[in-house]
Structures are given as structure tokens and as C-alpha cells.
Amino acid sequence: MSTTADLLKGAAELFPDEVVTQAHVRHLDLPSGAGRFALITLDNGLDHTRPTTFGPASLANLNTAIDQVGKEAADGEIVGVGITGKPFVFAVGADLKGIELLTRHEDALAIGRGGHEVFKRLAHLAVPTFAYYNGAAMGGGVEVGLHCSYRTVSQALPAFSLPEVFLGLVPGWGGCTLLPNLIGADKAVSVIIENSLNQNKQLKGRQVFDLGIADAIFEGADFLERSLVWTAQVIKGDIEVERPVIDRGDAWDQAVARGRFLAEGKVHGAAPAAYRALDIIAAAKNGDLQEGFDAEDRALADLIMGGELRAGIYAFNLVQKRGKRPAGAPDKSLARPVTKVGVVGAGLMASQLALLFLRRLEVPVVLTDIDQERVDKGVGYVHGEIDKLLGKGRIDEDKANRLKALVTGVLDKAAGFADADFVIEAVFEEIGVKQQVFAEVEAVAPEHAVLATNTSSLSVTEMASKLKHPERVVGFHFFNPVAVLPLLEIVRGERTDDASLATAFAVAKKLKKTAVLVKDAPAFVVNRILTRFMGEILNVIDAGTPVEVAEKAVEPLGLPMSPLVLLELVGPAIGLHVAETLNKAFPDRFTVSANLAAVVKAGKRGFYVHDSGKPELDPEVAALLKQGDVVLTEDQVRARVLDAVAQEIGLMLDEGVVAEAQDIDLCLITGAGWPFHLGGITPYLDREGVSERVNGKRFLAPGVASVPA
């Protein structure tokens, strides 16, 4: 039988580039004469921008530290053991870089077992153990604390989660088994399933305490000192930690059923991780921890060797790394400072943009529109949103007043934009209107000012073509809702210069957006793919396939919403406009649906009514629909839609719309909310064989977003 040390030594050989975490042991005397105490600090020797992780060598270091404190505990030399992290970071879980390299099921199984074997030793020491969640804790970082007898949490802790299901894994080092046994199945389902599938929602320190995961909460400034005072009181018996009795009856089963309902609503059976996690939570009802740990090991190994996890890690890396270093962006030293922003338009989109620039740049922002009433309404919207932030305690009164003072509205563009460094238009989506706006702005704005357009589909080059200085026009395409979706498509017109482009990227970074450089091609990236995708759905409906069959056909992708619900969100009129734009550019591939045109003409907001709480085909829309007699099955519809998307992405890459397939995926993840388990879209098309069927080749090299051969 191999020992834990053997297991980890073998695994470490597979992870040559691990950033190794040390487990430093120091001893101290607890307050009030409670006795000698051993404190383990997890630290990879790097600052907080490189959080501490657990690869095999890191687990081996923790194992060695536990050997030492375990002996001291057995010999009666210490009264307790604590574990904490470096400044701002407790630990953020497994080293994903290493997991990507695994090619054999048995190696994946060893990683699961290795973590369990080390962590569960904390529960079996001869003295009580304490986890002090001093900073960010995720995945294995949360789980190592769950194996301890007691936990404290910092009020300042910014991020705490079990994000594994989001990535295509399960919390596999005790999370699925220990958490429901600590706080009950329903709360555990919220943390493991609901938060994870809700774009990896993070908990703050107070929420961790309120859920019962931590037994005490202390301010961040003297968190460790206060935790040690509390520890002394627990060890001396002055404080007795009481935990609620866990309901192991129907409430447990109902919690698991709720989890299955949530998973079905988010991924529609398309990704296995949530379901595997729920199976383990269901089985944990009997309280047999070892049985649960064994089930976690098996699930972890199976999922590590599956395509969804590899796509999930790929997607995670795109957002965390490529998203922060945009491909093709000019040298940032070329960027000019932006000390004032102008916004042309004061409608909802323009007002949202004004609010975003105001909050992130904290510079003067001036709105203009065609009459005073609209200008006042736009400024009023921004003021109202600032008041909401104040009401929620997100900003204080002083900051609220300062932000309000920075936003103004004027009718006269000359007065508003004479000293603006960056002017963005968000007016009606019609090329003539936008050309006129830019001509007016160019006449009054300084020569260095960048002129940005929020167009979703029109040519940036054409928009700039009549200006004296077309080189300073750039596409700056946001996605709605502006405050929520991270993507910003930055479009380089044919004559856009590097300084204007660099300034646009610098502004995007300050706005905390994920910027992707896009060629000036019709509808850019997201809208072009979604319009082709939606166009095929509408084509099969027009030809005769029932609406519900067409919609259900793409459920196996696990998209955040069905195509026609998405159309409702975008607005049928906007969807029709983009379809018409693309139909003019590519008439052989993009159609204009007669039924969609009829829905828009009738003034309908979408195909559905939501009276029952779920979408049902609007009887008035049903009466408008004119359909042929070609009825396809769900499988036929799905194949047709995926073939169309694969063809379009292939053509976009051939045209150089973006640098690589990775940028397409980054755009869909951050601009359309496409799930991590798809990796955006190209890994899924590769995995399902669609890429080769349509284009004769994969989008990504084997081993990228897939298990290496």
C-alpha cells in the first residue's frame, strides 16, 4: 500500500512547473495561559497577485508540517493547531495548470486521494484544529478549513467560494461531503451549486459566518490576534461552539431536488459536474465521511478526464489571462490621458455609458442630446443610480456628491466637448445619423480627442470616411446590460491610428472591461455569431418546424437562455436590424426572417408571454406566424445550427476578424454569457466533430481545451 508521501511524490513528477506553497510552522503561547500552540502558514513566497495554490509538492509540504505538529500533539507539547494564509490570501485551491497536463485516469485519481489523505489528517490530530480564513479562500482552500475542528473568518475577506462546478469539477477534497454535514444540505447546495452556476458568485466574510461555515468573525485589522484570543477561550472551555442540528430527513432530499432543478435550468444536462456533485451531497445524508471522500475521488478523476473540465479550464484561462492581455493591442505607452469624457446621446444606453465612465474614471462626463428634456432625463438617470449606490452603502455621501458634481448635460456640443479627450456616441443605429454626429463633434473637439462609436454592426471605417481626421475614430462596442457584461469589442477602422487605439484599450482597462481587438467587419464578433445562430433557428421555424422543437434543439449546449428568450432581451427590432445589415453583407448565409419582420411590425416585444412565470408562445405571435411544411427533428435542427456556427467562425478567422479562435471564445463567454463548460464554443465544436465535418479541421490544436493524447 503506497503512503500519502509516495502518492504525492508520483503526482509531483507530473507537475514540473508547480508554484510550490510552503507550510511554515511556528509556535506561540496562547493568551490567558491557554498553552503552547502550533500555527501553520500557507505561503508560496509571492505577493497577493499570485494566490497560494495546492499542487502535489504543496500538499507534500503541508503533509510534512502535519507530521511535525501531529507528533507534538501526540507528545502533549501543544494544545492546538491553527492554519492560516499569507496577507490577503488564505488559499485558492488546486493548481489548475497541473490538472491540464494529466492524461491518465489513475493519475487524476491520485490527485483526489492525495488531497484527501493530507487534509483529513487535520481532523484526526490529538488536539483541536483551527482554520483562520484571513483572505481569499476558494476550492481546496475552503476545503482544508472544513477538515478542521473550528473556523474563524475575517470581516474583510473579499472572496470565498467552491467554484468547481463552474469549471466542470466537483469540490473533491471534502467539500461535497463535509459542507452539508456542517451547515445542512440546503445551504450547501447554495454554495456548491447555485453560486457556482451563477457566474461563480463569491461570498464575503460576513456571509461565510452567517451561513455557519465559520464559528466566529473578526475585523480584518487584527484578525489573527483576535482569532487566537478566541482560540484560547475555546481550548480553556470558556467558549462552547454550538452548531445547529442538521435535518437529515425530507429537508435534505428537498435541498438536493432544488439543486437538480437549478442545474437543469442552467446547463440542461449538458455538463455533468453539477449532477455528480449533487449525487455526492445526496449520499452524504448518512454522515459516512469516508464513503463521501471515496465518491469525491471517483467523480474528480472522471471529470478531470472529460472534455467539459478541459474546456472550463481553457475558458477560465482566457478570462483571467488573455482577457487581461488583449491580442494585437498597440503598445500602451502610446495611450493619451483621458481627463474628460463626452457622451453624444442621453437615452438609456448613453446614460449607462455615462455612469460607467463616471464611476471608473472619476473624471468630468458631459452628455448632449437634441433637446433639454432628454439631457435632463439622462443626467437624472445617472444621479438616480448614484443615489442607489449610496442607499446600498456601496459609496459614502461625500463620494456620491463628488460623482454627481462631475456629470453634466448641455445642448451645445461646442460648450460640452471643447476640452474632452474621449467622446463616445450612442445615437440611433443609422450610418447617416452617426456620420453627421461625428462631423459635428470633430468640428468642436480637440485634435487629440478619440471619437468612439458604440455601434453594434455598422462599419467604423464608413462612419469615419467623411472626417478630416478618420484616424482617431474607433469602435467601442459595449454589451447590454453595460454594468454586467464584461466584453468590450474594440474595432479598428481602416485608418484608425495606434495612439487612438492604445487610448481606447487604456480606457477599457480603467473601465474594468475585457477588451478584444476586432477588425471592422459587419457585426464584429458576438452579434455576427449570434445572428447566424438565431438566423438558423428562425429559418427552421419559417420552414415549418414548431417553435418549441427549434428552441429545445439547442438545450444540450446548456446556454444561459434559449434563442428566442435572448431575442426578447436584445429586442426583436434590433435583432431584425442586425440581420438586415448582415444580409446585405453576406446574402448567401444571412437571411431576414419574414416571421421576425412580422413580429416587429406588430410591435411585439418577443415571441413569448410570461404570465405563468415561464415563457409560453404568445397567441398573437402564433397567429402571425406563416410556416412551411418542412418539419425537422431536434437533432436535425441542432446539427444545422452548429454547422452554420462552425462555418461562420471558420470564415471569420479566415477574414482575420480576430487574431485566433481563442478570441471568438473569449467574446462569447464575456459578451454573451456562454458557459465555461463549452469553453465558449470552439472546443465544443471540436469535441462534437462539427469543426472537421464543416471546415475539414479543428479550431484548436489537440490538447488545447481537450485531454492531451
Coordinates of C-alpha atoms in Angstrom, one line a residue, residues 336 438-439 441-452 460-474 493-497 500:
R336 CA -3.1 59.5 -24.2
F438 CA -19.1 62.7 -35.8
A439 CA -18.8 65.7 -38.2
V441 CA -18.1 66.5 -32.8
E442 CA -15.0 66.8 -35.0
A443 CA -15.7 70.5 -35.5
V444 CA -15.6 71.2 -31.8
A445 CA -13.5 68.6 -30.0
P446 CA -9.7 69.0 -29.6
E447 CA -7.5 67.4 -32.3
H448 CA -6.2 64.7 -29.9
A449 CA -9.7 63.5 -28.8
V450 CA -10.6 59.9 -29.6
L451 CA -14.0 59.6 -31.3
A452 CA -15.6 56.3 -30.3
V460 CA -16.5 52.1 -38.3
T461 CA -14.5 52.9 -41.5
E462 CA -17.5 54.2 -43.3
M463 CA -18.6 56.2 -40.3
A464 CA -15.2 58.0 -40.3
S465 CA -14.9 58.3 -44.0
K466 CA -16.1 61.9 -44.3
L467 CA -14.0 63.3 -41.4
K468 CA -10.8 65.3 -41.7
H469 CA -9.2 63.0 -39.2
P470 CA -10.6 59.5 -39.6
E471 CA -7.6 58.1 -37.8
R472 CA -9.0 59.0 -34.4
V473 CA -12.3 57.0 -34.8
V474 CA -12.5 53.7 -33.0
G493 CA -11.2 51.1 -38.7
E494 CA -9.1 51.0 -41.8
R495 CA -7.5 54.3 -40.9
T496 CA -7.5 54.2 -37.1
D497 CA -4.1 55.0 -35.7
S500 CA -6.2 56.3 -30.7

